[in-house]
Coordinates of C-alpha atoms in Angstrom, one line a residue:
X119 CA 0.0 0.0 0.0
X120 CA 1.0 3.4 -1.3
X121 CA 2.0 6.2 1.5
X122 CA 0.1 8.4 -0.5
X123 CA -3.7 8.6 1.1
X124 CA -5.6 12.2 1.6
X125 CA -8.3 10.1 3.2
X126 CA -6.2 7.9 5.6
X127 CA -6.8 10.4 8.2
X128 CA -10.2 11.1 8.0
X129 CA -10.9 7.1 7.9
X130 CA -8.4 5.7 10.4
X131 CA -10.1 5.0 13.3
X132 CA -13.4 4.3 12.1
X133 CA -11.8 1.6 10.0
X134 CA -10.1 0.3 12.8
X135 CA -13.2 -0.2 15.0
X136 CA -14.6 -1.8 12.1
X137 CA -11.5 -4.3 12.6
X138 CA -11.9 -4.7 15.9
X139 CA -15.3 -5.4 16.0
X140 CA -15.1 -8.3 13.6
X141 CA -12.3 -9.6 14.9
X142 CA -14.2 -9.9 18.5
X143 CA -17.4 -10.8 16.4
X144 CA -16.1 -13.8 14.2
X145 CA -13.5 -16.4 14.7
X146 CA -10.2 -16.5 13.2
X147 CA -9.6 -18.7 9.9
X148 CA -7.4 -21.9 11.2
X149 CA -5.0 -20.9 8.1
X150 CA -4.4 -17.5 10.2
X151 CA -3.1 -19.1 13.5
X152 CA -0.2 -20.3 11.8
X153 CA 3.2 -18.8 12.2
X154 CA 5.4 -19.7 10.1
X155 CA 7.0 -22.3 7.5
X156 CA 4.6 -23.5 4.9
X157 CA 1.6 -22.9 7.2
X158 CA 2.1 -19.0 6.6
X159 CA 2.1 -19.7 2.7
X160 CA -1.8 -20.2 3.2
X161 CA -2.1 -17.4 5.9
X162 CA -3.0 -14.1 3.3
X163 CA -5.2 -16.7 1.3
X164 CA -7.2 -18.3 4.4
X165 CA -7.9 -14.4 5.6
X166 CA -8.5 -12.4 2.8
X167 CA -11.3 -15.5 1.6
X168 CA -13.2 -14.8 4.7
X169 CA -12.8 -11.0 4.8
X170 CA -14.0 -10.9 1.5
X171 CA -17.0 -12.9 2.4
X172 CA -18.0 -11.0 5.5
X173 CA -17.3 -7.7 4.1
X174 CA -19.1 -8.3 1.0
X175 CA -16.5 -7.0 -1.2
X176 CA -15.8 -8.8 -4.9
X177 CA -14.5 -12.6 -4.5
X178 CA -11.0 -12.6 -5.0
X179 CA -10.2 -9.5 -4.9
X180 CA -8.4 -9.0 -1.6
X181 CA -6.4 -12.1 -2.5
X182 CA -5.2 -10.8 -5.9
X183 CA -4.4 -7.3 -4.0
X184 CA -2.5 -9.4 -1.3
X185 CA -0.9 -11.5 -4.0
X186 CA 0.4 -8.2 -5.6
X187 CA 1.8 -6.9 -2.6
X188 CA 3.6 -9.7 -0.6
X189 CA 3.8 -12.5 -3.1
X190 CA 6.5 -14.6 -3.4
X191 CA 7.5 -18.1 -5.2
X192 CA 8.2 -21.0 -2.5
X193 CA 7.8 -25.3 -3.3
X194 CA 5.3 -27.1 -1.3
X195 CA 5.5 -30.1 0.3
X196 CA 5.7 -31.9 -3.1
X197 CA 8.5 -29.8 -4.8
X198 CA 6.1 -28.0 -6.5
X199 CA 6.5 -24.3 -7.4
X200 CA 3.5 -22.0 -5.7
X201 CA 3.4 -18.4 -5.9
X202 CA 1.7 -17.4 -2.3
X203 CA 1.1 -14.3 -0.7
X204 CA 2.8 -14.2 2.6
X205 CA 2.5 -12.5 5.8
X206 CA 5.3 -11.5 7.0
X207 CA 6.7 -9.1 4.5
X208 CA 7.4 -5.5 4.8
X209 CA 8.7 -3.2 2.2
X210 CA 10.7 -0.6 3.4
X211 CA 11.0 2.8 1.2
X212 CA 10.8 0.6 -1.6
X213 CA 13.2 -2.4 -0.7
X214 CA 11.1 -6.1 0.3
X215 CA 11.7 -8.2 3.0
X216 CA 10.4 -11.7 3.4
X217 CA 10.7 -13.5 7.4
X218 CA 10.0 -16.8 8.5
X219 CA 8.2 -15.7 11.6
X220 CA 5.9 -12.6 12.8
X221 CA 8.4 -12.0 15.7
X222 CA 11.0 -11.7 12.7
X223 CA 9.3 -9.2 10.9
X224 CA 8.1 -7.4 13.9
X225 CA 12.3 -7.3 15.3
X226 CA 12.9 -5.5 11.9
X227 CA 10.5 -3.2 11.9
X228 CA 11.7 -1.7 15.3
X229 CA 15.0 -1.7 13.5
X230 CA 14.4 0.2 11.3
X231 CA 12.2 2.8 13.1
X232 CA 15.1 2.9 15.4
X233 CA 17.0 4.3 12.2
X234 CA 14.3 7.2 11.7
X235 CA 12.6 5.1 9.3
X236 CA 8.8 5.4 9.0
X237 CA 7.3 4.8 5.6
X238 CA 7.2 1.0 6.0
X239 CA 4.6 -1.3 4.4
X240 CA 3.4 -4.5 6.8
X241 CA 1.4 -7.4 6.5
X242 CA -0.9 -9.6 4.3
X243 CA -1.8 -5.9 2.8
X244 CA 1.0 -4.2 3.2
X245 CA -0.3 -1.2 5.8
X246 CA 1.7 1.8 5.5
X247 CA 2.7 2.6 8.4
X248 CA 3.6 6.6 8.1
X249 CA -0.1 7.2 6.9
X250 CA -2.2 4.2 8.8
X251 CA -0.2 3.5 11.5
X252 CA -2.6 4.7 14.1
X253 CA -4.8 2.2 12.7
X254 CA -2.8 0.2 15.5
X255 CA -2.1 0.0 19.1
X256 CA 1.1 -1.6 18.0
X257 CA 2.9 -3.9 15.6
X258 CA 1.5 -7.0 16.9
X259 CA -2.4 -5.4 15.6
X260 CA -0.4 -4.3 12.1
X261 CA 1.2 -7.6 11.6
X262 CA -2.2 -9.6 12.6
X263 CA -3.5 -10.7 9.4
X264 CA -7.5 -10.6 10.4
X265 CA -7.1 -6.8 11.3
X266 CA -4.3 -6.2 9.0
X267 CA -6.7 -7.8 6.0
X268 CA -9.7 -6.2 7.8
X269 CA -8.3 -2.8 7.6
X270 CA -7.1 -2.7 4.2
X271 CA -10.8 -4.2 3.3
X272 CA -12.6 -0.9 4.6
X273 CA -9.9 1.2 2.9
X274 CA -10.9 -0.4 -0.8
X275 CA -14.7 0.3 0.5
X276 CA -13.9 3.6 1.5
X277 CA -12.3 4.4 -1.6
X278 CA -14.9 2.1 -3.8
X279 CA -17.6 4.7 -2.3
X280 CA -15.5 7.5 -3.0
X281 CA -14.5 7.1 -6.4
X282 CA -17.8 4.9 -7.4
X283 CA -15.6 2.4 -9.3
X284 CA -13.5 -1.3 -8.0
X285 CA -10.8 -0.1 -10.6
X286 CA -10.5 3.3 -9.1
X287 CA -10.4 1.8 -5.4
X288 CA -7.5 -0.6 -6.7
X289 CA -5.3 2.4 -7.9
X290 CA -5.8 4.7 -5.1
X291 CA -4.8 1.6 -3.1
X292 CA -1.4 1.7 -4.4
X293 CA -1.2 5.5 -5.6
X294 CA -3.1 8.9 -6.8
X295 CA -0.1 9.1 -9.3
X296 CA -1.2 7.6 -13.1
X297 CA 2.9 6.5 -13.6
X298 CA 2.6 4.6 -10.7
X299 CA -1.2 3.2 -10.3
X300 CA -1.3 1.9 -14.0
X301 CA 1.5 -0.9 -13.9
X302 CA 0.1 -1.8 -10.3
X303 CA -3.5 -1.8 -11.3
X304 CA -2.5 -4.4 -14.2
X305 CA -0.8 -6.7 -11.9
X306 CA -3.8 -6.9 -9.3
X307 CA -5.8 -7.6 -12.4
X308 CA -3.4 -10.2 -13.7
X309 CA -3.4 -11.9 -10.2
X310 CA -7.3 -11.2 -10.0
X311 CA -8.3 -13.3 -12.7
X312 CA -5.7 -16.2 -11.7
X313 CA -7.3 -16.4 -8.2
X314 CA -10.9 -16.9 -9.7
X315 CA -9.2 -19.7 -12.0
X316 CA -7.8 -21.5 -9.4
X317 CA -11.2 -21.1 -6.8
X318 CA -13.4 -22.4 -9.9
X319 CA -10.8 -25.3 -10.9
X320 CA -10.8 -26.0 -6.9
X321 CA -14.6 -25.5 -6.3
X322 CA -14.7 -28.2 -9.8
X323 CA -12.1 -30.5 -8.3
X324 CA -14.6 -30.5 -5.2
X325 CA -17.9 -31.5 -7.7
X326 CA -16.4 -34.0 -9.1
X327 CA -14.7 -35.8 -5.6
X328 CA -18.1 -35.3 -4.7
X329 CA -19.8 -37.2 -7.9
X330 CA -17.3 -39.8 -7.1
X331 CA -18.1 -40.6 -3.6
X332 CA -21.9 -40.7 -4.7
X333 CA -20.9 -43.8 -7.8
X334 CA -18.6 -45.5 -5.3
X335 CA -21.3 -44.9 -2.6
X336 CA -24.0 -46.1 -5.2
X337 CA -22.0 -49.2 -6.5
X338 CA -21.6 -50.5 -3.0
X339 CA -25.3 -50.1 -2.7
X340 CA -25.6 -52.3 -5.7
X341 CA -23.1 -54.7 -4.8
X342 CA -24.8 -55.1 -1.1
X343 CA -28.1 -55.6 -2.4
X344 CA -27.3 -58.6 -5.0
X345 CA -25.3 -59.9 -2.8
X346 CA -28.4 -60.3 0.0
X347 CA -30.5 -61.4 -3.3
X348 CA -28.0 -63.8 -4.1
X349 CA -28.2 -64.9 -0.6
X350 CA -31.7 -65.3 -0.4
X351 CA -31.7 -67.1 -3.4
X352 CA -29.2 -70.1 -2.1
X353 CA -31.8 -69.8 0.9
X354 CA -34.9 -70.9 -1.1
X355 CA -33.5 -73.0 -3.1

């Protein structure tokens, strides 16, 4: 997320109630209690699916703007290649850094506040911290991925009701500046209509283990039934 918000102030603690209050109101996605290793690969995913659903905002949306911001290339447990979004990135006046751990991410953070640094991008949505920092009592709320996810939900809303348009919202998200918002914009797209493959290949995938079961559950109906008739049969006879 861009540094560059007019409405960040106006909006900040209103959207952070908002967090609050689903965060107390709704439980956590498992995914999001992870902390690390290949449980955080599915972290960003887990939260921005239910966000997306409670908020009501488009499906996929927040995923593909997560994916843009924090995504990264790791293997999964069978050597395959995955490009995840992860949630313990920051971005630092422009340079990315990717931890194991929140504790990690958190450590470097103080670092580099410590150095007078302040525009720093955190979590799952990469919050800037110089514009939306008091958004947060601290960088364990910036880092978490439900309010981190949560906040940067009412911030596309806000600016969705703003500018009256999803494409608008998604630009403002990253900048006001055309030379900036136009390359970003593209990649959320890209990412966008990726995410909505792979949730109607997986939603498919589910149909058709599901048509499978009912045959296999069918068949051994069958099976059961000529073999009692069968049965009965060598009874009579």
């Amino acid at each position: 997320m861009s540094a560059f918000h007019a409405t960040a102030d106006r909006i900040a603690w209103g959207l952070r109630a908002a967090a609050a209050a689903l965060c107390l109101l709704t439980p956590l996605p498992a995914a999001a209690q992870a902390q690390g290793g290949m449980d955080a690969a599915g972290i960003c995913r887990a939260t921005t699916a239910y966000v997306e659903q409670v908020r009501g905002l488009p499906p996929q949306l927040l995923a593909a703007v997560s994916l843009t911001e924090t995504g990264r290339s790791i293997r999964d447990d069978a050597g395959e290649r995955q490009f995840v979004s992860w949630p313990w990135t920051i971005n630092a006046e422009g340079k990315g850094y990717f931890f194991d751990s929140k504790d990690q991410a958190i450590a470097k953070v103080r670092q580099l506040q410590a150095q007078g640094m302040r525009s720093i991008d955190v979590g799952c949505m990469q919050i800037n911290l110089r514009f939306h920092g008091e958004a947060f009592d601290n960088l364990e709320e910036a880092f978490d991925p439900l309010i981190n996810v949560t906040y940067a939900a009412e911030f596309l809303t806000a600016l969705f009701d703003e500018h009256r348009s999803w494409k608008k919202a998604i630009e403002r998200y990253h900048s006001a500046t055309e030379q900036f918002y136009v390359r970003y914009r593209s990649k959320v797209y890209d990412n966008w209509l990726s995410e909505r493959e792979r949730v109607a290949m997986s939603r498919r995938q589910l149909e058709i283990s599901a048509l499978e079961q009912m045959r296999a559950q069918r068949l051994s109906e069958v099976a059961r039934r000529r073999a009692a008739a069968r049965e009965q049969l060598a009874n009579n006879s």
